[in-house]
Short mmCIF file of N, CA and C in Angstrom, two decimals:
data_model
loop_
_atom_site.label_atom_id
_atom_site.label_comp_id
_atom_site.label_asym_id
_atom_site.label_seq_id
_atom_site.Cartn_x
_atom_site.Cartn_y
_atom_site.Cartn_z
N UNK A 46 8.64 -5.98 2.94
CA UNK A 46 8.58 -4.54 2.92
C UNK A 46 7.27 -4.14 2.25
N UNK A 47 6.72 -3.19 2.84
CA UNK A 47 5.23 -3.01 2.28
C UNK A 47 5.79 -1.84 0.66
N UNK A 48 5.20 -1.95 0.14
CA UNK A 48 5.24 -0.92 -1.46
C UNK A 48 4.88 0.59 -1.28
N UNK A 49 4.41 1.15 0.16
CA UNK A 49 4.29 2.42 0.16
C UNK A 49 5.39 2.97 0.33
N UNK A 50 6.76 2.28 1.41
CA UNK A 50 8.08 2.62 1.39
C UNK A 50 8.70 2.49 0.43
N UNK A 51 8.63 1.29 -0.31
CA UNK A 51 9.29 1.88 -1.72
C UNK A 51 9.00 2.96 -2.15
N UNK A 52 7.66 3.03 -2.56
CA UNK A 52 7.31 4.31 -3.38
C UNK A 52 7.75 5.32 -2.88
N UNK A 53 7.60 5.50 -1.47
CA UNK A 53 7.87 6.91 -0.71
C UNK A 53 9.41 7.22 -0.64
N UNK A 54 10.37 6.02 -0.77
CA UNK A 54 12.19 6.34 -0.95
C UNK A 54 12.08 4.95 -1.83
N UNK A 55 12.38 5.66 -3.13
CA UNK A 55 12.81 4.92 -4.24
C UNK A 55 14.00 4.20 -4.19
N UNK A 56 14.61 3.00 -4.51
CA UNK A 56 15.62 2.38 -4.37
C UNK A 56 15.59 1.41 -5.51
N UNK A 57 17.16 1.52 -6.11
CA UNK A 57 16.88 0.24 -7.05
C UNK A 57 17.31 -1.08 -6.73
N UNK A 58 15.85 -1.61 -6.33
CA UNK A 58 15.92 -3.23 -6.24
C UNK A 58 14.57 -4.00 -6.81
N UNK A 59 14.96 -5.15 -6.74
CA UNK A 59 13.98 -6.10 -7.63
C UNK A 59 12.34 -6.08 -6.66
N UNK A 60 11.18 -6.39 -7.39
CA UNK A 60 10.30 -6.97 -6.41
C UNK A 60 9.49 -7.91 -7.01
N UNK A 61 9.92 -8.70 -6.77
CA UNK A 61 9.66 -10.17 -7.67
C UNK A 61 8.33 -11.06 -7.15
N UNK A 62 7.98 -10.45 -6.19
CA UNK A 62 6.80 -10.85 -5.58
C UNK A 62 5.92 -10.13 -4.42
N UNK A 63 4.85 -10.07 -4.56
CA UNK A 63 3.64 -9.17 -3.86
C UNK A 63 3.13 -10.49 -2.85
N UNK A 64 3.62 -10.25 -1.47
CA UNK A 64 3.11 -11.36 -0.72
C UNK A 64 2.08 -11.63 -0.24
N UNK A 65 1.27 -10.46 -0.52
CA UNK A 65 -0.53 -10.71 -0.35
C UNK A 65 -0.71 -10.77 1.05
N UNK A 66 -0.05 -9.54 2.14
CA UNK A 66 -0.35 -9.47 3.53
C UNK A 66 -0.10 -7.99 3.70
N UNK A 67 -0.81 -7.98 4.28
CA UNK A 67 -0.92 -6.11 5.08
C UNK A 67 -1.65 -5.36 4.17
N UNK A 68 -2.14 -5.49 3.31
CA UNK A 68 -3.53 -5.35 2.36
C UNK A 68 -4.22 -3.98 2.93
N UNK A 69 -3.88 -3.00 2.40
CA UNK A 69 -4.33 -1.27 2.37
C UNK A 69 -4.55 -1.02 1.50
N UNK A 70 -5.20 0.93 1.24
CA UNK A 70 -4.93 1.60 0.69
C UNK A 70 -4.47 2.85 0.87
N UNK A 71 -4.07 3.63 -0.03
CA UNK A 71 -3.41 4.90 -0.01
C UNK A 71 -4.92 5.52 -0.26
N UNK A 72 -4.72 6.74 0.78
CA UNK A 72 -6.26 7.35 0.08
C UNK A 72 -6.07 8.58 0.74
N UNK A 73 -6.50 9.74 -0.09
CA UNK A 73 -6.52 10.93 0.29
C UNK A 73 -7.77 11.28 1.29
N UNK A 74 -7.68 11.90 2.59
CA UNK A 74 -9.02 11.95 3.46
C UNK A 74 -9.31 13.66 3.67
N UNK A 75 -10.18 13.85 4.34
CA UNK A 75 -10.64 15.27 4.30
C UNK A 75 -11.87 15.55 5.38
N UNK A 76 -11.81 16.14 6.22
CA UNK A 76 -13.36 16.39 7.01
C UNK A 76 -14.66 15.96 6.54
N UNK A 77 -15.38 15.80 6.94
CA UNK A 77 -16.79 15.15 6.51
C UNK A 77 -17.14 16.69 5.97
N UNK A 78 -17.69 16.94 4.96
CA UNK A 78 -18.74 17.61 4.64
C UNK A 78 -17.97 19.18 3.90
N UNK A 79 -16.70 19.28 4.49
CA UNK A 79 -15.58 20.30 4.41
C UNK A 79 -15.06 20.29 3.16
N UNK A 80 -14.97 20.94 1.69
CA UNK A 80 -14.37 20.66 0.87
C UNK A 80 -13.10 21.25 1.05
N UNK A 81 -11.81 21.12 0.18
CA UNK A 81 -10.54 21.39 0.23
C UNK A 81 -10.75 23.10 -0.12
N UNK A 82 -9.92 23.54 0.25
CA UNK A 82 -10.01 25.27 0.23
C UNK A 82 -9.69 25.69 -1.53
N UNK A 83 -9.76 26.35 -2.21
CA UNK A 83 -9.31 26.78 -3.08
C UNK A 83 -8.03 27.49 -2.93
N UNK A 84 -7.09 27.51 -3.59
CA UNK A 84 -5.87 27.70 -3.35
C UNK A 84 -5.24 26.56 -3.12
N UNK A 85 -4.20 27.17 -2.29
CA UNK A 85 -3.38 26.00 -2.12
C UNK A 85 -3.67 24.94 -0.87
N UNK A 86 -3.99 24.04 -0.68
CA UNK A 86 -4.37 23.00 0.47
C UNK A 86 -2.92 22.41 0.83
N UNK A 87 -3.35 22.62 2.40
CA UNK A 87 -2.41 21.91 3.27
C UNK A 87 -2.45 20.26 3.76
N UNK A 88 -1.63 19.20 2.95
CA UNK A 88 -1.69 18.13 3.44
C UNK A 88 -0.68 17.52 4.08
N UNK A 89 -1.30 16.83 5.37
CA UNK A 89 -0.44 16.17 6.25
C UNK A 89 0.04 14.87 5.71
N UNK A 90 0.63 14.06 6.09
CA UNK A 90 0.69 13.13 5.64
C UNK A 90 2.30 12.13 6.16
N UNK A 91 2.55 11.27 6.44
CA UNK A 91 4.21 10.08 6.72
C UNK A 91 4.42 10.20 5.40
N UNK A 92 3.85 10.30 4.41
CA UNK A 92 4.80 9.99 2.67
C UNK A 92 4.35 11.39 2.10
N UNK A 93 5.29 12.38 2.38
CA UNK A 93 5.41 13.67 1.44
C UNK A 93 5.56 13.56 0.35
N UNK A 94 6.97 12.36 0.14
CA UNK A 94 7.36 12.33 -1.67
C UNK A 94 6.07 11.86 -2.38
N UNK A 95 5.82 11.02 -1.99
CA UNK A 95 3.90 10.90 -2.41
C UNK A 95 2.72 11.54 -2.95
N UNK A 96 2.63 12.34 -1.56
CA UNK A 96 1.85 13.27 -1.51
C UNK A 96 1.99 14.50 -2.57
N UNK A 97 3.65 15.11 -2.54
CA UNK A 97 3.84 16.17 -3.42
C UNK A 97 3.16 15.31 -5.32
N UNK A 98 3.98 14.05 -5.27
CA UNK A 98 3.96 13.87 -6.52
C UNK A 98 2.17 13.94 -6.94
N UNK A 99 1.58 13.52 -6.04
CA UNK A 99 0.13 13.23 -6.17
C UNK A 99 -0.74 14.33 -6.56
N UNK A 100 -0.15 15.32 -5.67
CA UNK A 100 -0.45 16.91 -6.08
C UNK A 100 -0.35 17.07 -7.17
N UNK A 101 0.58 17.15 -7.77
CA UNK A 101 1.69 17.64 -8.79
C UNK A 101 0.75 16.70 -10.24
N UNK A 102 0.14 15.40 -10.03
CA UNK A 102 0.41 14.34 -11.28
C UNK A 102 -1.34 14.98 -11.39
N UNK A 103 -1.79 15.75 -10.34
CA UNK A 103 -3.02 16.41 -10.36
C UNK A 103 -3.49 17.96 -11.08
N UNK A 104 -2.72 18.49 -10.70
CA UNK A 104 -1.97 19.51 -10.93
C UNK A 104 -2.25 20.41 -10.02
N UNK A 105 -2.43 20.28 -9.31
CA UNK A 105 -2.92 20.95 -8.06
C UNK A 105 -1.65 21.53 -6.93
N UNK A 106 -1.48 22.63 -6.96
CA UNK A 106 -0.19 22.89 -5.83
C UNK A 106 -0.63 23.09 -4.46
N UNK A 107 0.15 22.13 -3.82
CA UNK A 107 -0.23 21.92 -2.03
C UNK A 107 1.04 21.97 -1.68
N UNK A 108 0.34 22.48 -0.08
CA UNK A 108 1.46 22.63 0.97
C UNK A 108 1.46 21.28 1.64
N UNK A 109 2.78 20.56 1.71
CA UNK A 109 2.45 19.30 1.75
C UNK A 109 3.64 19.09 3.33
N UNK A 110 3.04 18.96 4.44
CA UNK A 110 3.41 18.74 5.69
C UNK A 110 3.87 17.48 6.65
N UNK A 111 4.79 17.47 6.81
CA UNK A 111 5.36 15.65 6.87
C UNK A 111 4.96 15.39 8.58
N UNK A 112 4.20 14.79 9.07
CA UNK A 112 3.71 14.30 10.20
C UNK A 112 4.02 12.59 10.66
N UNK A 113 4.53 12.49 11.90
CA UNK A 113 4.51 11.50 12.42
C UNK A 113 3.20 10.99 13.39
N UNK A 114 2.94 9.32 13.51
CA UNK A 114 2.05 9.38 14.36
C UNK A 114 0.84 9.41 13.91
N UNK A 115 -0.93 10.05 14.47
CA UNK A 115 -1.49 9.53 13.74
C UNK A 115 -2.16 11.14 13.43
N UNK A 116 -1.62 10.53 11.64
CA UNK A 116 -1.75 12.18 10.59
C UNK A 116 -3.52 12.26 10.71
N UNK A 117 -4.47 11.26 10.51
CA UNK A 117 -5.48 11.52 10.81
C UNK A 117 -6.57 12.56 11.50
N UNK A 118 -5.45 13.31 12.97
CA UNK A 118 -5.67 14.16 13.76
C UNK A 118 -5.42 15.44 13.54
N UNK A 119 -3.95 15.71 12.34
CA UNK A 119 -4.32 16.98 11.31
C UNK A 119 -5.42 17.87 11.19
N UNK A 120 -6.30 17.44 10.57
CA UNK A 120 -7.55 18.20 10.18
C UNK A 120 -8.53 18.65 11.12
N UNK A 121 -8.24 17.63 12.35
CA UNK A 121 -9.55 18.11 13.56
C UNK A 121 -8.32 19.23 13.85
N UNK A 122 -7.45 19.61 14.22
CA UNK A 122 -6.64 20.43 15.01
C UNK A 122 -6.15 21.85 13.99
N UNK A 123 -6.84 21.49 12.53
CA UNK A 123 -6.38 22.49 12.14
C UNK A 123 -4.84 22.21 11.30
N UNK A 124 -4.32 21.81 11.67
CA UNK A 124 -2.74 21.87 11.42
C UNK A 124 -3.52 21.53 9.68
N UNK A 125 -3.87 20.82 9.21
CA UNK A 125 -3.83 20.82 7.85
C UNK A 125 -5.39 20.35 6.67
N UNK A 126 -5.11 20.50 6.02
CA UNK A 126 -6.82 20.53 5.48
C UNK A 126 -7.09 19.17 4.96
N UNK A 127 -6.34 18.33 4.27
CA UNK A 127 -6.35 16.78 3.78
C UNK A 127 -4.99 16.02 4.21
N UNK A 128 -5.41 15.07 4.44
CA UNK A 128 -4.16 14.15 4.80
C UNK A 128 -4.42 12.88 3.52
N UNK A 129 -2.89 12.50 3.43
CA UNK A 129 -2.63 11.46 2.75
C UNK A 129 -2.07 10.03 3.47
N UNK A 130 -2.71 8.91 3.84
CA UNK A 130 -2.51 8.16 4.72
C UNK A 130 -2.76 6.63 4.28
N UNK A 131 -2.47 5.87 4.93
CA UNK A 131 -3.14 3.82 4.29
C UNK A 131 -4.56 4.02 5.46
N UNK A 132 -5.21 3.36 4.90
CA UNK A 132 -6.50 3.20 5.90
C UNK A 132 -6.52 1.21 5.26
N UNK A 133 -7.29 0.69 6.57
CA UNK A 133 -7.42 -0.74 5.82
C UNK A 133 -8.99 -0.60 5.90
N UNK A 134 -9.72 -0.45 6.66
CA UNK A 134 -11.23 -0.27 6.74
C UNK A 134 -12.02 1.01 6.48
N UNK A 135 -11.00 1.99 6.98
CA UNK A 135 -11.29 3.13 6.78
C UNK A 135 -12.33 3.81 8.47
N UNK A 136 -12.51 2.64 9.53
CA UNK A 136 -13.19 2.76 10.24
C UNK A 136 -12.31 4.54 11.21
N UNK A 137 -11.10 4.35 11.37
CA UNK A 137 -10.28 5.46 11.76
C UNK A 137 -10.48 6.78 11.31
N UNK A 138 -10.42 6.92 10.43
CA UNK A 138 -11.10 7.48 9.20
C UNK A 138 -12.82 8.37 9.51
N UNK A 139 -13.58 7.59 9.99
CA UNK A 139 -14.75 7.75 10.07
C UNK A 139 -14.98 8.23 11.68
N UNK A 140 -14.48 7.55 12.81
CA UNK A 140 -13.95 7.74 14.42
C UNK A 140 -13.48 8.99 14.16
N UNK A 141 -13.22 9.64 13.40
CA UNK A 141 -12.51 11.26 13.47
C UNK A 141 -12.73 12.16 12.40
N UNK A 142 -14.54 11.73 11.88
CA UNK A 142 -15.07 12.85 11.23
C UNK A 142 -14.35 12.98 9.78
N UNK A 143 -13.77 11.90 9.32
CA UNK A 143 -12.97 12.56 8.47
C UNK A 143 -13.81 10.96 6.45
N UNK A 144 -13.45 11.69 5.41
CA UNK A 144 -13.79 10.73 4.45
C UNK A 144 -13.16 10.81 4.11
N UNK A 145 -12.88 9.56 3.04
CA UNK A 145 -11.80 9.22 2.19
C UNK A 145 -12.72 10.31 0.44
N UNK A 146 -11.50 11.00 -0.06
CA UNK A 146 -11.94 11.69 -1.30
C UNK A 146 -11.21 10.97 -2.59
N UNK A 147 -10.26 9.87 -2.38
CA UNK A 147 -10.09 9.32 -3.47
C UNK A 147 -9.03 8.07 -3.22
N UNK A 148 -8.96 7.04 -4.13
CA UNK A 148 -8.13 6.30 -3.56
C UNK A 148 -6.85 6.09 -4.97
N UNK A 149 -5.65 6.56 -3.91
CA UNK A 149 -4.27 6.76 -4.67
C UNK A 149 -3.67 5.72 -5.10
N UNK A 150 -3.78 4.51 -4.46
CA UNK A 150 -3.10 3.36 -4.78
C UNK A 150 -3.34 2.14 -3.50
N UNK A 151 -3.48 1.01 -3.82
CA UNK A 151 -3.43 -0.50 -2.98
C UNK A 151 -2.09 -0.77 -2.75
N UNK A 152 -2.14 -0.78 -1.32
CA UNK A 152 -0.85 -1.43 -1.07
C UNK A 152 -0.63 -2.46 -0.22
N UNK A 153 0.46 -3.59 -0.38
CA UNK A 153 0.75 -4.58 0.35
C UNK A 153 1.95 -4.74 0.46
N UNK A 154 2.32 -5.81 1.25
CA UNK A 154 3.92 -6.32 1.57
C UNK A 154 4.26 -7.14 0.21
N UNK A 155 5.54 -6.77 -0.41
CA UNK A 155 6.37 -7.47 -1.28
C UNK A 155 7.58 -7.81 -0.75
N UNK A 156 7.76 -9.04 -1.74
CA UNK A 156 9.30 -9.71 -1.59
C UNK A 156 10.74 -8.34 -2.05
N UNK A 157 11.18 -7.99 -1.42
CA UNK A 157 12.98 -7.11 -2.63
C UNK A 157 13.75 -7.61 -2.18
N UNK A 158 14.60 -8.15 -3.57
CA UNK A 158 15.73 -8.66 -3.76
C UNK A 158 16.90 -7.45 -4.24
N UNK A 159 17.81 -7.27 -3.69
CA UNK A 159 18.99 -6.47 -4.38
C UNK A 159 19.03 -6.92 -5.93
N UNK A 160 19.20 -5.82 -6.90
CA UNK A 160 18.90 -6.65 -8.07
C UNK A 160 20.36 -7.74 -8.40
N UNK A 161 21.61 -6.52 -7.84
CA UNK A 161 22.81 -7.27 -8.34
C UNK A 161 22.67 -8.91 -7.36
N UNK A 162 22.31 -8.77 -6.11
CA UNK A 162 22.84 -10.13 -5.57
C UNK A 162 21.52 -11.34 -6.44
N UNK A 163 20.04 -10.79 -7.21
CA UNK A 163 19.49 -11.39 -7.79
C UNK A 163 20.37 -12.11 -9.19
N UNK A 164 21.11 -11.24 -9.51
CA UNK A 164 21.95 -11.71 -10.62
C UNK A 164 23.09 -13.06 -10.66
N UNK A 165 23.44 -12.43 -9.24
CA UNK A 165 24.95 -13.48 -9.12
C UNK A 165 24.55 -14.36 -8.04
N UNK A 166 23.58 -14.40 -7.65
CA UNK A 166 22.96 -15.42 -6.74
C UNK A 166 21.62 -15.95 -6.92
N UNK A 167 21.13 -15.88 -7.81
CA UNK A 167 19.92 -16.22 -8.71
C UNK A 167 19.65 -17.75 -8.54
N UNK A 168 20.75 -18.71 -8.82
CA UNK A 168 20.31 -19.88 -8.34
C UNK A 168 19.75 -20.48 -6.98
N UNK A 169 20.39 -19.55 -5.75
CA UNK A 169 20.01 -18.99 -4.76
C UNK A 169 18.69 -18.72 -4.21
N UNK A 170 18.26 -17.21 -5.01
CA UNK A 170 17.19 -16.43 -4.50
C UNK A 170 16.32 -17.29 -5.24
N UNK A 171 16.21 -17.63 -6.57
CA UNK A 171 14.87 -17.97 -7.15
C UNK A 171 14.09 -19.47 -6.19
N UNK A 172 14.48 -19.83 -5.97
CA UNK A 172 14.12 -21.13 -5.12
C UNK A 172 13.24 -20.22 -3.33
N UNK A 173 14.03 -19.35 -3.52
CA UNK A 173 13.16 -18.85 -2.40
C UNK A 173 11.71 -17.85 -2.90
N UNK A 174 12.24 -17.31 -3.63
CA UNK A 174 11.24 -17.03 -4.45
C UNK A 174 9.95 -17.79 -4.44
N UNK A 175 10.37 -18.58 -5.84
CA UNK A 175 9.02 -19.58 -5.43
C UNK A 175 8.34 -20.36 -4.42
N UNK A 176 9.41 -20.89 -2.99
CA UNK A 176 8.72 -21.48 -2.07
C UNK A 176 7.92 -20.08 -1.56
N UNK A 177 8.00 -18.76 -1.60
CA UNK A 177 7.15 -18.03 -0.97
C UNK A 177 6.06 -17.65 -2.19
N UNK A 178 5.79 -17.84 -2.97
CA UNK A 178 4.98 -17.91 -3.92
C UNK A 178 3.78 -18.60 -3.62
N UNK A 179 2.13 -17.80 -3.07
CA UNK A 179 1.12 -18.13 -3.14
C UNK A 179 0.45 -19.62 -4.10
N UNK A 180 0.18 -20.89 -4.06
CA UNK A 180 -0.25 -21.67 -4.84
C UNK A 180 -1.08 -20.87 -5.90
N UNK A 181 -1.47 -21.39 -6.95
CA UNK A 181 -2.78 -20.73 -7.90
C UNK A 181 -3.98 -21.05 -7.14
N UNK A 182 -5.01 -20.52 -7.83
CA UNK A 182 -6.15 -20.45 -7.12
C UNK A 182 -7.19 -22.07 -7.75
N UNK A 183 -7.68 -22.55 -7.33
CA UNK A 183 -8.40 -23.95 -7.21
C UNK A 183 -8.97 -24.05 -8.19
N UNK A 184 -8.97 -24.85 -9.20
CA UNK A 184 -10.06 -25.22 -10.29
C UNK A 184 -11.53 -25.75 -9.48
N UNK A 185 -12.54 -25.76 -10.23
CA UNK A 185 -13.60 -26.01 -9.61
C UNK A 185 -13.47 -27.32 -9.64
N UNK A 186 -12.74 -28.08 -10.45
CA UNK A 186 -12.63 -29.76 -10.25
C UNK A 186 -12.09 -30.08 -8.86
N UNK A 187 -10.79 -29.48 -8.79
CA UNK A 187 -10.30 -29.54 -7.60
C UNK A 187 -11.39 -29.22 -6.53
N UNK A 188 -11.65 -28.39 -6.16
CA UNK A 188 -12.31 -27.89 -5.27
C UNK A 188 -13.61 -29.18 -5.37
N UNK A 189 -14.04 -29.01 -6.21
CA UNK A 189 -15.36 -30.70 -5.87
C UNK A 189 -14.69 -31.72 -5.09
N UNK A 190 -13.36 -31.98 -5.76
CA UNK A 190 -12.56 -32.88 -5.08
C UNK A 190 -12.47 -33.06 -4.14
N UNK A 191 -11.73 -31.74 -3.51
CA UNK A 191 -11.88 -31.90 -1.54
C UNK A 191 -12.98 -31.87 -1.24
N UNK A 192 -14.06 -31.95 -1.71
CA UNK A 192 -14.98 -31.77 -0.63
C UNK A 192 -15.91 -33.12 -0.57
N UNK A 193 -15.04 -33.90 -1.66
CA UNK A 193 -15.64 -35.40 -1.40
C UNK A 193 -15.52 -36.16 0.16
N UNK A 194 -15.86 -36.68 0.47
CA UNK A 194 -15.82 -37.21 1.64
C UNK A 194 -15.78 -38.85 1.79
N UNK A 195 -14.44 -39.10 2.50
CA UNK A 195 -14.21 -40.56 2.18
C UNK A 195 -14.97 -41.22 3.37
N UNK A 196 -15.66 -42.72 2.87
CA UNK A 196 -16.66 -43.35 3.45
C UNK A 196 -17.79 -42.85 3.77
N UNK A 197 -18.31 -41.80 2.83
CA UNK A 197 -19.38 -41.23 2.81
C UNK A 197 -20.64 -42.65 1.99
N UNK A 198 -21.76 -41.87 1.57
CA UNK A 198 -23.39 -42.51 1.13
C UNK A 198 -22.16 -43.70 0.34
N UNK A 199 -22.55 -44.82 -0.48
CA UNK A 199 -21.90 -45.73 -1.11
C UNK A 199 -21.02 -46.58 -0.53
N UNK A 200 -20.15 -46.28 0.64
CA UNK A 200 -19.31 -46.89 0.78
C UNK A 200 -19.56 -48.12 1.94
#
């Protein structure tokens, strides 16, 4: 499950691991060159609960507009003045005149476990757990290591 759905419908369950795939961000976008209106700004956006809180942790009060599909197209059409969206390159973003004005949060796919079945089935889940658990990252010894080459100069 990627972490923007959590965030966007809160649920209590465990997330015991960040699986390091689908690699975004949350980022507020806006017309090239267009600043946000004074008053209240209209943002489009798939994660309202988001969006409002984002407003809100800003202090900024927006009209915050729940869109399916691609919210990106908001702002050329008018329907709204900033959208709140994941971009991974941001190239979409740029294909439709539009910049990123700040970035809300990184998001990726995590592991959730129900917390209760983590409890009473723990001997269970943790084993899965760790087989999906990324190795650590290579010491430079290691890494010299592989790259020795057997029956190479000497042998």
């Amino acid at each position: 499950m990627r972490a923007d759905v959590l965030t966007e419908r809160p649920s209590d369950i465990y997330q015991p691991l960040d699986l390091g795939v689908g690699r975004c961000r949350m980022v507020v976008a806006g017309l090239v060159g267009r600043p946000a209106p004074a008053g209240v700004p209209r943002v489009g956006t798939k994660y309202p609960r988001t969006a409002a809180s984002i407003s809100r942790g800003r202090g900024v009060q927006a009209e915050v507009i729940y869109l399916q599909g691609s919210v990106e197209l908001a702002p050329l059409v008018g329907l709204s003045d900033l959208i709140v969206d994941l971009v991974e390159t941001g190239a979409t973003l740029e294909r439709n005149g539009l910049e990123e004005r700040e970035e809300v949060a990184r998001v990726s796919s995590v592991l959730v476990v129900n917390r209760a079945a983590y409890k009473r089935r723990h001997d269970r889940v943790r084993p899965l757990i760790e087989a999906l658990r990324p190795p650590p990252p290579a010491t430079r010894e290691e890494e010299a290591a592989d790259r020795v080459v057997p029956g190479g100069a000497g042998a």
